[in-house]
PDB file of C-alpha atoms in Angstrom:
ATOM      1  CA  UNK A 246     129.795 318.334  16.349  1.00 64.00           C
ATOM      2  CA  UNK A 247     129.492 321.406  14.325  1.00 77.00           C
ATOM      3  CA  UNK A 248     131.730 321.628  11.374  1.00 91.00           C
ATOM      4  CA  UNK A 249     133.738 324.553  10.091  1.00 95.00           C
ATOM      5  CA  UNK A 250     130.849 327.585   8.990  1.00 96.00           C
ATOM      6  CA  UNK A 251     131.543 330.501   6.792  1.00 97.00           C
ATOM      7  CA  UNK A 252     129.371 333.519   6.136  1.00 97.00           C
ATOM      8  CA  UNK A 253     128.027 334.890   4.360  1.00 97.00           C
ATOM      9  CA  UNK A 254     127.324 332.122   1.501  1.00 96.00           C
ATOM     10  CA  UNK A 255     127.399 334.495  -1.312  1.00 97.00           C
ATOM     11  CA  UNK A 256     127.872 338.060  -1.533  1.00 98.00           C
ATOM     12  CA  UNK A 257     128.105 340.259  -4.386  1.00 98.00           C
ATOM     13  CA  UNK A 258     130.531 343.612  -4.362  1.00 98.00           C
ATOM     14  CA  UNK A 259     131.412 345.983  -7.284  1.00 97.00           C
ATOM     15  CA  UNK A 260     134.685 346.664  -8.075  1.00 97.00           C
ATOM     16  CA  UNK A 261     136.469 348.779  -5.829  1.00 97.00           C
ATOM     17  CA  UNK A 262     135.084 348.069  -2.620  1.00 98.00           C
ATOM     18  CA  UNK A 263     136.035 345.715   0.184  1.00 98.00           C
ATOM     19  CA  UNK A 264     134.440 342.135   1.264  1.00 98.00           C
ATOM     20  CA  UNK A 265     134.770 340.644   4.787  1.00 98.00           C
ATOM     21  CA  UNK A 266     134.073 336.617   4.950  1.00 98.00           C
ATOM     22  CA  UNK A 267     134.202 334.969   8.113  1.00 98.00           C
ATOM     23  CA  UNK A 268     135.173 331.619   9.210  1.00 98.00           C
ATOM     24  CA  UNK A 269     134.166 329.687  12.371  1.00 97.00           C
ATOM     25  CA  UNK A 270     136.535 326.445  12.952  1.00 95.00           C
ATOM     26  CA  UNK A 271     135.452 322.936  14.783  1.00 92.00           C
ATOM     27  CA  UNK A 272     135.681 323.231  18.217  1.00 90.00           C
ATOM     28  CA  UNK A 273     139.317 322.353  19.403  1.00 86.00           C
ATOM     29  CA  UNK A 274     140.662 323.754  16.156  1.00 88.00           C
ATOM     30  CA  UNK A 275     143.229 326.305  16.614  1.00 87.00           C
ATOM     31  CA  UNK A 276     144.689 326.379  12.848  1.00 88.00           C
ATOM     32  CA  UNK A 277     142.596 328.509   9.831  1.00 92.00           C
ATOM     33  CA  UNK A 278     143.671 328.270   6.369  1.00 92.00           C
ATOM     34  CA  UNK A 279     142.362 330.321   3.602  1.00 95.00           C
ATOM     35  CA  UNK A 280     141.927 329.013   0.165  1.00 95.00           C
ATOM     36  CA  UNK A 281     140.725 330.601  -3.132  1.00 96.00           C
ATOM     37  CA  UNK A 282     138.930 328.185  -5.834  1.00 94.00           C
ATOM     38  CA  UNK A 283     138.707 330.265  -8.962  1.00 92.00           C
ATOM     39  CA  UNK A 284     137.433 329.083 -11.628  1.00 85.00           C
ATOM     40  CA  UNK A 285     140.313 327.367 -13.785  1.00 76.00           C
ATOM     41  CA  UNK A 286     143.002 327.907 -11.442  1.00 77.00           C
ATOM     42  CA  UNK A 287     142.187 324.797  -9.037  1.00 84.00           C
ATOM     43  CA  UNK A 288     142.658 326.111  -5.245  1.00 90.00           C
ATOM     44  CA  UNK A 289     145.514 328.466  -4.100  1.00 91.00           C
ATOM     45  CA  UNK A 290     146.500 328.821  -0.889  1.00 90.00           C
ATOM     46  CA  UNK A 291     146.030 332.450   0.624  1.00 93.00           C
ATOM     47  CA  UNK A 292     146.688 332.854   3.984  1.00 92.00           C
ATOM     48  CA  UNK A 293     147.235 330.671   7.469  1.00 89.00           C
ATOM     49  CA  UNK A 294     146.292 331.567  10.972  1.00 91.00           C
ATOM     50  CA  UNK A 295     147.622 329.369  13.947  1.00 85.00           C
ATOM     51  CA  UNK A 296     146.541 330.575  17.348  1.00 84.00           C
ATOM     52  CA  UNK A 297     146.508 334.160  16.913  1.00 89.00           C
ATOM     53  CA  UNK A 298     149.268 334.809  14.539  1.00 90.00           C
ATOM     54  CA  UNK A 299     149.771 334.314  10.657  1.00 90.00           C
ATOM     55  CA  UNK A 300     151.858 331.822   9.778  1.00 86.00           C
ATOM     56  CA  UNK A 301     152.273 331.661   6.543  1.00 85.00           C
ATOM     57  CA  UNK A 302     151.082 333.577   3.006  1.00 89.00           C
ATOM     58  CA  UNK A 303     150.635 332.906  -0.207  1.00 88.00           C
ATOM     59  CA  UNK A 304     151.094 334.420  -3.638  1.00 89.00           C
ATOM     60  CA  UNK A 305     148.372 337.215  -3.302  1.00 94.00           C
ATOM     61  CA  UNK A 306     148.662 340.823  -3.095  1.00 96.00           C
ATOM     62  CA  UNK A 307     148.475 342.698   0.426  1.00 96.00           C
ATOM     63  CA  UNK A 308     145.335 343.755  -0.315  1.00 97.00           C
ATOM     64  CA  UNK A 309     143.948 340.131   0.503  1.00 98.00           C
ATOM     65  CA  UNK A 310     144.477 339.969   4.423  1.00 96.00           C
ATOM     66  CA  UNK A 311     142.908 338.706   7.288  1.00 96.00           C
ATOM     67  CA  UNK A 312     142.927 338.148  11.058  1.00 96.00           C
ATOM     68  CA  UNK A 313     142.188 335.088  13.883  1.00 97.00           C
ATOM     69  CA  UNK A 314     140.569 335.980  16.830  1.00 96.00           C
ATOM     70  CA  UNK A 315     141.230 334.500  20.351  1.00 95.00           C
ATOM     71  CA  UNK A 316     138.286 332.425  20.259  1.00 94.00           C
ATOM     72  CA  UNK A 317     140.174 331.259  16.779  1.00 95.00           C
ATOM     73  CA  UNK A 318     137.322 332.245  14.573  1.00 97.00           C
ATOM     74  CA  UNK A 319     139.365 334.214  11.965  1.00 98.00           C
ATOM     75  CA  UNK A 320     138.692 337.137   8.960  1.00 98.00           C
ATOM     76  CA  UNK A 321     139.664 337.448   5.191  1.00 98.00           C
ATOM     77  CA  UNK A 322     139.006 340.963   4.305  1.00 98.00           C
ATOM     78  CA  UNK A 323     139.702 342.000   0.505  1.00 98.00           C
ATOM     79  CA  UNK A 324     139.814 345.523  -0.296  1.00 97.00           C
ATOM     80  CA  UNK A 325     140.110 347.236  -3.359  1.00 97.00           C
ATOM     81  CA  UNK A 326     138.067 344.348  -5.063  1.00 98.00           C
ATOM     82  CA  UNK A 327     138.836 343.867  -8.986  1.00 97.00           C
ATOM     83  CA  UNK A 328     136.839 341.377 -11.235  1.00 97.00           C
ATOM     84  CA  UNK A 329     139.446 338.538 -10.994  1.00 95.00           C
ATOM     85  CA  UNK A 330     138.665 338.184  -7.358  1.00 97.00           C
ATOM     86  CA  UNK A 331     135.597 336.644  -8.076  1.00 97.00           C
ATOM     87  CA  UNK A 332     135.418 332.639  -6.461  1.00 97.00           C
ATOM     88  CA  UNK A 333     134.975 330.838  -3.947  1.00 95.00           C
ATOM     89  CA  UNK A 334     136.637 331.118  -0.933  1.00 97.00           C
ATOM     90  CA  UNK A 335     137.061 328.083   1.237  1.00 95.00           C
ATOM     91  CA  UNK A 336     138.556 328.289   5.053  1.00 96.00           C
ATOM     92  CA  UNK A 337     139.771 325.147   6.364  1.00 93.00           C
ATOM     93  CA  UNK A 338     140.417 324.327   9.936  1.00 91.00           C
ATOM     94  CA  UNK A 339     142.830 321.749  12.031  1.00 85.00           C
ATOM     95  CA  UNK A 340     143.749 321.247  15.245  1.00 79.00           C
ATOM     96  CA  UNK A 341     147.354 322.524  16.315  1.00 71.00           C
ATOM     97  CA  UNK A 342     150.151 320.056  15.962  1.00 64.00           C
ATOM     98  CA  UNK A 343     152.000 320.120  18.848  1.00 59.00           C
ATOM     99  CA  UNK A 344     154.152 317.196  17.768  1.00 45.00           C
ATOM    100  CA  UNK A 345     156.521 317.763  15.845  1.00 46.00           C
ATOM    101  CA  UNK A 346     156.947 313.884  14.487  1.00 40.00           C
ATOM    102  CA  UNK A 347     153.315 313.714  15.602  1.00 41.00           C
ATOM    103  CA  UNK A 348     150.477 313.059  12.677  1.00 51.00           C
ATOM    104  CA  UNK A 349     149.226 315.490   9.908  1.00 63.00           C
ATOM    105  CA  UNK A 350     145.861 316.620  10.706  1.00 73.00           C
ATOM    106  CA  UNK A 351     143.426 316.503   7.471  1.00 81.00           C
ATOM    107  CA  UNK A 352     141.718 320.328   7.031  1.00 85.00           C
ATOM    108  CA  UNK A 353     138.547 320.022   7.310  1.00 89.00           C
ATOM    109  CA  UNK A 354     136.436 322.601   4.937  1.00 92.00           C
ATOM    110  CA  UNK A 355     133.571 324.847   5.409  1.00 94.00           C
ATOM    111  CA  UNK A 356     131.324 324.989   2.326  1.00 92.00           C
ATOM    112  CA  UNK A 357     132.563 328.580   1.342  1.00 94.00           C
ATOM    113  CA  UNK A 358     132.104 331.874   0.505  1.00 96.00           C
ATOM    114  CA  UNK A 359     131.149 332.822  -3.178  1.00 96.00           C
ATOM    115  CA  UNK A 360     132.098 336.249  -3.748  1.00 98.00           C
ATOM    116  CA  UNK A 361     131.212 337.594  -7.250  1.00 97.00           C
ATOM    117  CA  UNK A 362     132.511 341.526  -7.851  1.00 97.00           C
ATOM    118  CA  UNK A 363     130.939 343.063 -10.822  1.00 97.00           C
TER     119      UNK A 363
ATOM    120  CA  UNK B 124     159.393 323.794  -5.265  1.00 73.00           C
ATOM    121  CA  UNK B 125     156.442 321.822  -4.163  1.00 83.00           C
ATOM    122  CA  UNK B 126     153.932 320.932  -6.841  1.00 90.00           C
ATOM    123  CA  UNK B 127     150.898 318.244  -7.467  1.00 95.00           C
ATOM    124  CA  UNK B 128     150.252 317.675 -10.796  1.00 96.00           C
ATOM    125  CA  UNK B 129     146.574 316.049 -11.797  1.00 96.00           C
ATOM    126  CA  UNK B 130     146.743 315.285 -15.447  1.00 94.00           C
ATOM    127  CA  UNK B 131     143.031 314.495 -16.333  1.00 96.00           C
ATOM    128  CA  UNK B 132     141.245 317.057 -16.186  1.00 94.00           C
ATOM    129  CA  UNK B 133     138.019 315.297 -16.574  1.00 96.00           C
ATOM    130  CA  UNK B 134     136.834 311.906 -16.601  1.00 97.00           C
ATOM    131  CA  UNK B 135     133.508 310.679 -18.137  1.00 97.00           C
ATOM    132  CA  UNK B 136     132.474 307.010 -17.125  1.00 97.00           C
ATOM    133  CA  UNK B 137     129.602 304.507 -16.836  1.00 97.00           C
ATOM    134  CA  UNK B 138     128.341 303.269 -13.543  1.00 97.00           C
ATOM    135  CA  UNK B 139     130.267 300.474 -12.608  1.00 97.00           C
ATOM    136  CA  UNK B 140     132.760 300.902 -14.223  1.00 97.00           C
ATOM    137  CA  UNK B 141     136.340 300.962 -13.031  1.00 97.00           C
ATOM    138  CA  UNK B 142     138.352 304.731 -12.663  1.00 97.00           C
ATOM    139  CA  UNK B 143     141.898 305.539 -11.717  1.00 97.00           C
ATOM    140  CA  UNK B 144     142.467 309.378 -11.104  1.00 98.00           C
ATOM    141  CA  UNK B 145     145.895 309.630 -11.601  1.00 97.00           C
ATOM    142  CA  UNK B 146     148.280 312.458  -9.056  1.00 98.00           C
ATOM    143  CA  UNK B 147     152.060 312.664  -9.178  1.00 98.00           C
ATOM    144  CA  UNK B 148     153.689 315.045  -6.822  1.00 96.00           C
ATOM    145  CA  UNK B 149     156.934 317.081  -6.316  1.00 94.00           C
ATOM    146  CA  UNK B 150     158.699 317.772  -2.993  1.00 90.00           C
ATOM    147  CA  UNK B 151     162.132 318.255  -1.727  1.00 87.00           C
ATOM    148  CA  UNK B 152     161.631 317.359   1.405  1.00 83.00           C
ATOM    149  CA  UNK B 153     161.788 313.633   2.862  1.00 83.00           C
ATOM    150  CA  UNK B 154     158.698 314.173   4.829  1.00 83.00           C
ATOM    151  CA  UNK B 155     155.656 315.290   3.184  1.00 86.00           C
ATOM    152  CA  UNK B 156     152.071 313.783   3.448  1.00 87.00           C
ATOM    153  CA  UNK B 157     149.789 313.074   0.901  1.00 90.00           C
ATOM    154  CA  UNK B 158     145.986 313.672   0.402  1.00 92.00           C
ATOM    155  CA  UNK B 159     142.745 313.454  -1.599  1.00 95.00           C
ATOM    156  CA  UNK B 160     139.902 315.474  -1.429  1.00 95.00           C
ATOM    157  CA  UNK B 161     136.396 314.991  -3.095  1.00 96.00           C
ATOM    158  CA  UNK B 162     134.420 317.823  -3.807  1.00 94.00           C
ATOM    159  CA  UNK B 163     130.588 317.418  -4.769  1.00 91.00           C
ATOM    160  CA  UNK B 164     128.573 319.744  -6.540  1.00 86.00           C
ATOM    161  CA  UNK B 165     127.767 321.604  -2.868  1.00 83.00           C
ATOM    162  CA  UNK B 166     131.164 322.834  -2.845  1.00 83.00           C
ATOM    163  CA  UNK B 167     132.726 321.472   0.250  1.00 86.00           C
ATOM    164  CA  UNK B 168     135.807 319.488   0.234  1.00 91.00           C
ATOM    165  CA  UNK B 169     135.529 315.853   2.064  1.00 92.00           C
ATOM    166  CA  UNK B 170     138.458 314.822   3.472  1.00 91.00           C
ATOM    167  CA  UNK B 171     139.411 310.717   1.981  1.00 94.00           C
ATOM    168  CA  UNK B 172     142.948 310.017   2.760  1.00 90.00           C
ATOM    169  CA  UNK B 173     146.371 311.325   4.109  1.00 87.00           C
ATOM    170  CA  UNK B 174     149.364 309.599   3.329  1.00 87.00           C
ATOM    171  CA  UNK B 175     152.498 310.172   4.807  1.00 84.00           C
ATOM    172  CA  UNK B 176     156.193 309.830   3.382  1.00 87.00           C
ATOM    173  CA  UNK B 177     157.103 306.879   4.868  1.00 84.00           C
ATOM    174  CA  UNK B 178     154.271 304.703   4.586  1.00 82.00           C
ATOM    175  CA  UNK B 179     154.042 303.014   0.940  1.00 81.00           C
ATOM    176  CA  UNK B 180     151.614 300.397   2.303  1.00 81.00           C
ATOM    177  CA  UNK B 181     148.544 300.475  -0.274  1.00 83.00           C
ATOM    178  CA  UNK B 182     145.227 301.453   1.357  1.00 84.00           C
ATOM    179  CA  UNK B 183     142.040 300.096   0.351  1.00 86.00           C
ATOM    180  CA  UNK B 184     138.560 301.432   1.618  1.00 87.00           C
ATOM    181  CA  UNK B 185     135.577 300.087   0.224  1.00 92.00           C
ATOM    182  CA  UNK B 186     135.073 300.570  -3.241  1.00 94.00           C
ATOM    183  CA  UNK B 187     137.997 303.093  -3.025  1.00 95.00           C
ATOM    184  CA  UNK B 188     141.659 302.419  -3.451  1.00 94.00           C
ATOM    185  CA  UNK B 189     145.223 303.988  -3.158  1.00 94.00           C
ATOM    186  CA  UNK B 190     148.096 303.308  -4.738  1.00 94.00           C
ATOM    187  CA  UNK B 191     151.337 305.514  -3.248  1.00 94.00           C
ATOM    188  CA  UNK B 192     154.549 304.809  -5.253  1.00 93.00           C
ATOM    189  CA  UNK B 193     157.667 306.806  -4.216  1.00 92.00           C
ATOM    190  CA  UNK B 194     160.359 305.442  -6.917  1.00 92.00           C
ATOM    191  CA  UNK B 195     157.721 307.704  -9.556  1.00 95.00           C
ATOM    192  CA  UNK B 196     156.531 310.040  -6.997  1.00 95.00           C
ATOM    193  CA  UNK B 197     152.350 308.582  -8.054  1.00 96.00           C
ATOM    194  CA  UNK B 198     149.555 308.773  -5.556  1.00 96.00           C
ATOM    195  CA  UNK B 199     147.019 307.222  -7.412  1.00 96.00           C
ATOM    196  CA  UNK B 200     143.450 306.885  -6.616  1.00 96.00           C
ATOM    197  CA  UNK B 201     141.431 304.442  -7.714  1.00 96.00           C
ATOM    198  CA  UNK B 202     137.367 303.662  -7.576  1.00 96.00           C
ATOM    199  CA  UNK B 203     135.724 300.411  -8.267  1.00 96.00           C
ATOM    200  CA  UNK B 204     132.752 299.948  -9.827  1.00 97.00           C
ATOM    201  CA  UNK B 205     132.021 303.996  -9.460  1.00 97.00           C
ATOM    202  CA  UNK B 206     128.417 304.728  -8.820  1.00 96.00           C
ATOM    203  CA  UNK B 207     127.005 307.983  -9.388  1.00 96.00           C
ATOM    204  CA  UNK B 208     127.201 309.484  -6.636  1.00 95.00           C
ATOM    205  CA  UNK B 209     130.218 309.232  -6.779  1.00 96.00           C
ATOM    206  CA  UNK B 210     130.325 312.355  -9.522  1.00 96.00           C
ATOM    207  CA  UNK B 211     132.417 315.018  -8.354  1.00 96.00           C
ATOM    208  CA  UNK B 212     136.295 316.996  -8.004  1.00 96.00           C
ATOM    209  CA  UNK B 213     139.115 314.962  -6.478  1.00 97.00           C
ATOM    210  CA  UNK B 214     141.769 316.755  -5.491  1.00 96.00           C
ATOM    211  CA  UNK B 215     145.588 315.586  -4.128  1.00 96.00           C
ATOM    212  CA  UNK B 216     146.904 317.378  -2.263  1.00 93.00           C
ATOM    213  CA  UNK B 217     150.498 317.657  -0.799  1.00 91.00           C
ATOM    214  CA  UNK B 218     152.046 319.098   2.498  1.00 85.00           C
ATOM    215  CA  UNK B 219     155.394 319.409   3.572  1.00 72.00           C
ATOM    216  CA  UNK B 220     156.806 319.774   7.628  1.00 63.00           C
ATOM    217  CA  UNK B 221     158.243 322.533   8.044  1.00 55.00           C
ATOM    218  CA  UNK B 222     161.110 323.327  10.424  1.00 40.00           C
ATOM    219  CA  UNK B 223     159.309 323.436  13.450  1.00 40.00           C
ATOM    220  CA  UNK B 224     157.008 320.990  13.194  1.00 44.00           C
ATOM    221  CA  UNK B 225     153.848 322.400  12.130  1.00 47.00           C
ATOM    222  CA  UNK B 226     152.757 321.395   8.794  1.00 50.00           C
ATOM    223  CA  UNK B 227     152.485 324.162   6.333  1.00 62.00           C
ATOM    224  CA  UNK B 228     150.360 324.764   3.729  1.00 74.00           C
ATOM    225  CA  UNK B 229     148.592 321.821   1.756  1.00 83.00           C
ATOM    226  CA  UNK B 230     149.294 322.079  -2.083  1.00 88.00           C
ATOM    227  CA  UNK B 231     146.355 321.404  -4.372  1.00 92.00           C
ATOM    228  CA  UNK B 232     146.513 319.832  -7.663  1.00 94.00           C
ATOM    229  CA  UNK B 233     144.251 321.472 -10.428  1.00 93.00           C
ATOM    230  CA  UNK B 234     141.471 318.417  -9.659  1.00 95.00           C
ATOM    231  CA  UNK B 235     139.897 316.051 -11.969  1.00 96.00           C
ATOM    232  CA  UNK B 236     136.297 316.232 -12.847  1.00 96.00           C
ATOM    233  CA  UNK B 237     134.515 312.555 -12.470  1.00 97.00           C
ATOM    234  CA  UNK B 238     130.918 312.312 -14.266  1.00 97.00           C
ATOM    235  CA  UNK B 239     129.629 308.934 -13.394  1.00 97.00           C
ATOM    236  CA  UNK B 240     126.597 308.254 -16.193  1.00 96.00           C
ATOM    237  CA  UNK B 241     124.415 305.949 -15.262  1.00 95.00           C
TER     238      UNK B 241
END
């Protein structure tokens, strides 16, 4: 079974401009999450996708959004990129919880996306 | 607020030897799960354990242990006689249930850096 991919695997961007990173989930998973691993502030939690529709956000500006598509592949776009957005963005990916007393799926993590902006 | 607090931030040991990687967590809510994550040098985060609320039974797999105390809110991780592969970031992690039943979030703690010498 194929586990979560992200592309591209690095990518470099001056400041200014806008980065797209995409994120392919397991097959049968339905949830994307969007973390961002800089260096020194541990991971914090951007954005969450559950079939189609964002779920949650977290303490970023709205210049960090995103999308999920129906096939649930999903988007993090970036625009206006500044120096301090340089890291590593991880996307995550679970299946849907229908339960609501039911078990809490682990995320399971692509290897990233390391986006430096000079 | 939720929080996961990983006080080491690094941890230098000798093969074999014994190392606890300490976590203690903050939640309001009665149910919450608990995590760890390892993340090697490649960058991807491994899924370990999840923990939830209501289960303080101690887990042991292979050379890996966890200790979940509620009374001091501890998830404690433990590896016996570490090898060095085992090098790498652990992260806990915490995650709340939301109204609604799907699981929010997970909340990282700042990690803890394991070198394993040999």
């Amino acid at each position: 079974e194929a586990g979560v991919t992200q592309s591209p695997t690095h990518l470099i961007k001056t400041r200014g401009q806008q980065a797209t990173l995409r994120c392919s989930p397991i097959s049968g998973h339905t949830s994307v999450y969007w973390y961002q691993q800089a260096l020194g502030l541990g991971l914090q939690f951007l954005l969450w996708y559950d079939e189609g529709e964002e779920r949650n956000r977290g303490n970023f500006p709205p210049r960090f959004s995103g999308r999920q598509f129906p096939n649930y592949s999903s988007e993090l776009n970036v625009n206006a990129l500044e120096l301090e957005d340089s890291a590593l963005y991880l996307c995550a990916t679970k299946p849907h919880d229908r339960d609501r007393w039911g078990v809490n799926s682990p995320l399971h993590f692509g290897n990233g996306t390391r986006l430096t902006v000079t | 607020a939720q929080k996961v607090t990983q006080a080491q931030t690094e941890i230098s040991v000798v093969e074999k030897e014994d190392v606890t990687l300490d976590c203690v967590y903050e939640t309001r809510d009665t149910t919450y799960y608990l995590f760890w994550y390892k993340q090697p040098p490649s960058g991807e985060l491994v899924f370990l354990i999840r923990r939830n609320s209501f289960d303080e039974q101690n887990e042991i797999s292979g050379r890996y242990s966890w200790n979940f105390q509620k009374s001091t809110s501890s998830f404690n991780f433990t590896i016996t006689a570490s090898q060095v592969v085992d090098s790498a970031v652990y992260f806990c992690a915490l995650s709340e249930r939301n109204y609604g039943g799907s699981q929010g979030n997970l909340i990282f703690g700042k990690g803890t850096k394991l070198s394993v010498k040999p």
